[in-house]
Amino acid sequence: MKLKQPAIKTGVSNRHLHLSAADIESLFGKGHELTPVKDLGQPGQFACDEKVILVGPKGAITGVRVLGPARKATQIEVSRTDSFTLGIKPPIKDSGDHTDTPGLTIVGPKGTVVLNSGVMLAKRHIHMTPEDAEIFGVKDKDIVMVYAKGSGTRKVVFDDVLVRVHSSYALEFHVDVDEANAAILNNDDPVYIVEEL
């Protein structure tokens, strides 16, 4: 197998949600502003102190972290395992594409929001700058394969990985918890774009 260099660090994404400004106020109170507790791998993105409960037709998941900053529309990203607990069938989607996605109920300390759509399994993807894209010989929305050796005991090739290119991004491969666990892959582990199988 021929791999493109350099290595790309992994970012493992646990269940989380992005909230609109209106939904932040509905859940946490009028005038509430999100409280950053940790910067994330992508510039300007941060984990918040705020957490909520997700309620689906079958069950609930507590302590789900909000990520900031506020977005135009509320979006919830869960794993397939989470979807069984909630009793919903979210499709695999690129961030921001809420077409044909299910909704659920979000419970916060000050109120409740009922979503008609916006719950998804996030499509695995690589963030990169235009300069990174030139190095790897790819462009925005390309689909690539990524090789991950994890701990070395479960080597995996991830197919159908979306390339997302923007000047505001930092180089990082994003997968959800289910995918990472299957490959015994942790945050900051190196992965590689496959040039030839």
GROMACS .gro file of C-alpha atoms in nm:
model
  197
    1MET     CA    1   0.000   0.000   0.000
    2LYS     CA    2   0.134   0.344  -0.095
    3LEU     CA    3   0.048   0.627   0.146
    4LYS     CA    4   0.054   1.002   0.094
    5GLN     CA    5   0.267   1.200   0.337
    6PRO     CA    6   0.257   1.369   0.583
    7ALA     CA    7   0.047   1.198   0.850
    8ILE     CA    8  -0.283   1.354   0.955
    9LYS     CA    9  -0.388   1.362   1.320
   10THR     CA   10  -0.716   1.206   1.427
   11GLY     CA   11  -1.000   1.381   1.606
   12VAL     CA   12  -1.251   1.140   1.762
   13SER     CA   13  -1.597   1.291   1.787
   14ASN     CA   14  -1.826   1.185   2.070
   15ARG     CA   15  -2.199   1.264   2.067
   16HIS     CA   16  -2.257   1.641   2.076
   17LEU     CA   17  -2.477   1.919   1.947
   18HIS     CA   18  -2.447   2.262   1.791
   19LEU     CA   19  -2.722   2.505   1.891
   20SER     CA   20  -2.881   2.805   1.724
   21ALA     CA   21  -2.890   3.128   1.925
   22ALA     CA   22  -3.267   3.092   1.973
   23ASP     CA   23  -3.235   2.735   2.102
   24ILE     CA   24  -2.954   2.837   2.342
   25GLU     CA   25  -3.196   3.083   2.503
   26SER     CA   26  -3.481   2.830   2.508
   27LEU     CA   27  -3.265   2.571   2.683
   28PHE     CA   28  -3.050   2.787   2.913
   29GLY     CA   29  -3.242   3.112   2.960
   30LYS     CA   30  -3.281   3.449   2.793
   31GLY     CA   31  -2.950   3.621   2.717
   32HIS     CA   32  -2.746   3.310   2.800
   33GLU     CA   33  -2.403   3.285   2.636
   34LEU     CA   34  -2.215   2.959   2.594
   35THR     CA   35  -1.929   2.897   2.837
   36PRO     CA   36  -1.611   2.768   2.665
   37VAL     CA   37  -1.414   2.505   2.861
   38LYS     CA   38  -1.180   2.365   2.595
   39ASP     CA   39  -1.063   2.463   2.248
   40LEU     CA   40  -1.116   2.199   1.978
   41GLY     CA   41  -0.892   2.104   1.688
   42GLN     CA   42  -1.064   2.341   1.446
   43PRO     CA   43  -0.990   2.714   1.496
   44GLY     CA   44  -1.271   2.901   1.670
   45GLN     CA   45  -1.452   2.582   1.778
   46PHE     CA   46  -1.483   2.496   2.146
   47ALA     CA   47  -1.643   2.254   2.389
   48CYS     CA   48  -1.883   2.420   2.631
   49ASP     CA   49  -1.965   2.373   2.996
   50GLU     CA   50  -2.331   2.341   2.897
   51LYS     CA   51  -2.484   1.993   2.867
   52VAL     CA   52  -2.833   1.871   2.779
   53ILE     CA   53  -3.049   1.559   2.769
   54LEU     CA   54  -3.145   1.407   2.433
   55VAL     CA   55  -3.481   1.231   2.434
   56GLY     CA   56  -3.593   0.998   2.154
   57PRO     CA   57  -3.892   0.768   2.108
   58LYS     CA   58  -3.719   0.479   2.285
   59GLY     CA   59  -3.486   0.633   2.542
   60ALA     CA   60  -3.272   0.927   2.657
   61ILE     CA   61  -2.903   1.015   2.679
   62THR     CA   62  -2.794   1.253   2.954
   63GLY     CA   63  -2.492   1.482   2.976
   64VAL     CA   64  -2.459   1.555   2.603
   65ARG     CA   65  -2.212   1.838   2.553
   66VAL     CA   66  -2.283   2.153   2.354
   67LEU     CA   67  -2.014   2.276   2.114
   68GLY     CA   68  -1.973   2.641   2.023
   69PRO     CA   69  -2.005   2.889   1.877
   70ALA     CA   70  -2.377   2.919   1.798
   71ARG     CA   71  -2.488   2.809   1.451
   72LYS     CA   72  -2.767   2.914   1.218
   73ALA     CA   73  -2.951   2.586   1.278
   74THR     CA   74  -2.933   2.333   1.559
   75GLN     CA   75  -2.758   2.008   1.466
   76ILE     CA   76  -2.709   1.690   1.671
   77GLU     CA   77  -2.435   1.439   1.591
   78VAL     CA   78  -2.461   1.093   1.747
   79SER     CA   79  -2.309   0.751   1.687
   80ARG     CA   80  -2.506   0.457   1.550
   81THR     CA   81  -2.489   0.300   1.895
   82ASP     CA   82  -2.651   0.615   2.039
   83SER     CA   83  -2.926   0.593   1.777
   84PHE     CA   84  -3.030   0.250   1.911
   85THR     CA   85  -3.063   0.396   2.261
   86LEU     CA   86  -3.269   0.689   2.133
   87GLY     CA   87  -3.483   0.480   1.898
   88ILE     CA   88  -3.416   0.683   1.583
   89LYS     CA   89  -3.254   0.613   1.245
   90PRO     CA   90  -3.034   0.910   1.151
   91PRO     CA   91  -2.864   0.898   0.810
   92ILE     CA   92  -2.497   0.964   0.740
   93LYS     CA   93  -2.470   1.331   0.646
   94ASP     CA   94  -2.218   1.606   0.589
   95SER     CA   95  -2.240   1.882   0.849
   96GLY     CA   96  -2.517   2.131   0.771
   97ASP     CA   97  -2.718   1.896   0.549
   98HIS     CA   98  -3.037   1.829   0.743
   99THR     CA   99  -3.234   1.685   0.450
  100ASP     CA  100  -3.431   1.373   0.550
  101THR     CA  101  -3.289   1.370   0.904
  102PRO     CA  102  -3.500   1.286   1.211
  103GLY     CA  103  -3.558   1.510   1.508
  104LEU     CA  104  -3.584   1.457   1.882
  105THR     CA  105  -3.639   1.651   2.203
  106ILE     CA  106  -3.361   1.845   2.377
  107VAL     CA  107  -3.404   1.910   2.749
  108GLY     CA  108  -3.204   2.188   2.915
  109PRO     CA  109  -3.207   2.337   3.264
  110LYS     CA  110  -3.443   2.620   3.164
  111GLY     CA  111  -3.657   2.468   2.890
  112THR     CA  112  -3.715   2.217   2.613
  113VAL     CA  113  -3.669   2.229   2.236
  114VAL     CA  114  -3.848   1.987   2.002
  115LEU     CA  115  -3.657   1.941   1.676
  116ASN     CA  116  -3.826   1.815   1.361
  117SER     CA  117  -3.490   1.742   1.194
  118GLY     CA  118  -3.116   1.782   1.239
  119VAL     CA  119  -2.998   1.452   1.395
  120MET     CA  120  -2.727   1.274   1.197
  121LEU     CA  121  -2.438   1.034   1.188
  122ALA     CA  122  -2.153   1.260   1.075
  123LYS     CA  123  -1.985   1.157   0.752
  124ARG     CA  124  -1.619   1.086   0.821
  125HIS     CA  125  -1.406   1.362   0.677
  126ILE     CA  126  -1.073   1.543   0.668
  127HIS     CA  127  -1.044   1.916   0.735
  128MET     CA  128  -0.758   2.088   0.553
  129THR     CA  129  -0.642   2.426   0.427
  130PRO     CA  130  -0.594   2.503   0.056
  131GLU     CA  131  -0.219   2.469   0.117
  132ASP     CA  132  -0.271   2.122   0.266
  133ALA     CA  133  -0.492   2.025  -0.028
  134GLU     CA  134  -0.213   2.120  -0.268
  135ILE     CA  135   0.036   1.905  -0.075
  136PHE     CA  136  -0.197   1.604  -0.083
  137GLY     CA  137  -0.313   1.664  -0.442
  138VAL     CA  138  -0.683   1.683  -0.353
  139LYS     CA  139  -0.961   1.941  -0.367
  140ASP     CA  140  -1.275   2.028  -0.170
  141LYS     CA  141  -1.540   1.752  -0.177
  142ASP     CA  142  -1.300   1.487  -0.308
  143ILE     CA  143  -1.353   1.139  -0.166
  144VAL     CA  144  -1.043   0.952  -0.045
  145MET     CA  145  -0.942   0.640   0.148
  146VAL     CA  146  -0.762   0.674   0.480
  147TYR     CA  147  -0.533   0.415   0.641
  148ALA     CA  148  -0.530   0.392   1.020
  149LYS     CA  149  -0.310   0.152   1.212
  150GLY     CA  150  -0.438   0.260   1.555
  151SER     CA  151  -0.262   0.051   1.818
  152GLY     CA  152  -0.130  -0.171   1.538
  153THR     CA  153  -0.362  -0.459   1.623
  154ARG     CA  154  -0.661  -0.344   1.415
  155LYS     CA  155  -0.540  -0.184   1.097
  156VAL     CA  156  -0.828  -0.030   0.903
  157VAL     CA  157  -0.878   0.144   0.569
  158PHE     CA  158  -1.166   0.390   0.587
  159ASP     CA  159  -1.329   0.433   0.247
  160ASP     CA  160  -1.561   0.717   0.141
  161VAL     CA  161  -1.383   0.991   0.340
  162LEU     CA  162  -1.490   1.343   0.244
  163VAL     CA  163  -1.225   1.611   0.197
  164ARG     CA  164  -1.330   1.955   0.326
  165VAL     CA  165  -1.106   2.245   0.225
  166HIS     CA  166  -1.121   2.597   0.371
  167SER     CA  167  -0.868   2.857   0.478
  168SER     CA  168  -1.012   2.853   0.832
  169TYR     CA  169  -0.959   2.478   0.885
  170ALA     CA  170  -0.676   2.288   1.056
  171LEU     CA  171  -0.553   1.953   0.924
  172GLU     CA  172  -0.751   1.681   1.103
  173PHE     CA  173  -0.930   1.352   1.028
  174HIS     CA  174  -1.271   1.327   1.199
  175VAL     CA  175  -1.447   1.001   1.286
  176ASP     CA  176  -1.714   0.921   1.543
  177VAL     CA  177  -1.663   0.706   1.852
  178ASP     CA  178  -1.798   0.387   1.694
  179GLU     CA  179  -1.558   0.413   1.399
  180ALA     CA  180  -1.262   0.501   1.622
  181ASN     CA  181  -1.331   0.212   1.859
  182ALA     CA  182  -1.348  -0.033   1.570
  183ALA     CA  183  -0.992   0.066   1.473
  184ILE     CA  184  -0.866   0.123   1.831
  185LEU     CA  185  -0.799   0.479   1.719
  186ASN     CA  186  -0.747   0.766   1.963
  187ASN     CA  187  -0.729   1.145   1.945
  188ASP     CA  188  -0.407   1.264   1.778
  189ASP     CA  189  -0.323   0.919   1.635
  190PRO     CA  190  -0.169   0.949   1.287
  191VAL     CA  191  -0.358   0.839   0.976
  192TYR     CA  192  -0.266   0.857   0.609
  193ILE     CA  193  -0.444   0.922   0.281
  194VAL     CA  194  -0.409   0.614   0.060
  195GLU     CA  195  -0.246   0.685  -0.274
  196GLU     CA  196  -0.250   0.325  -0.400
  197LEU     CA  197  -0.387   0.006  -0.246
   0.00000   0.00000   0.00000
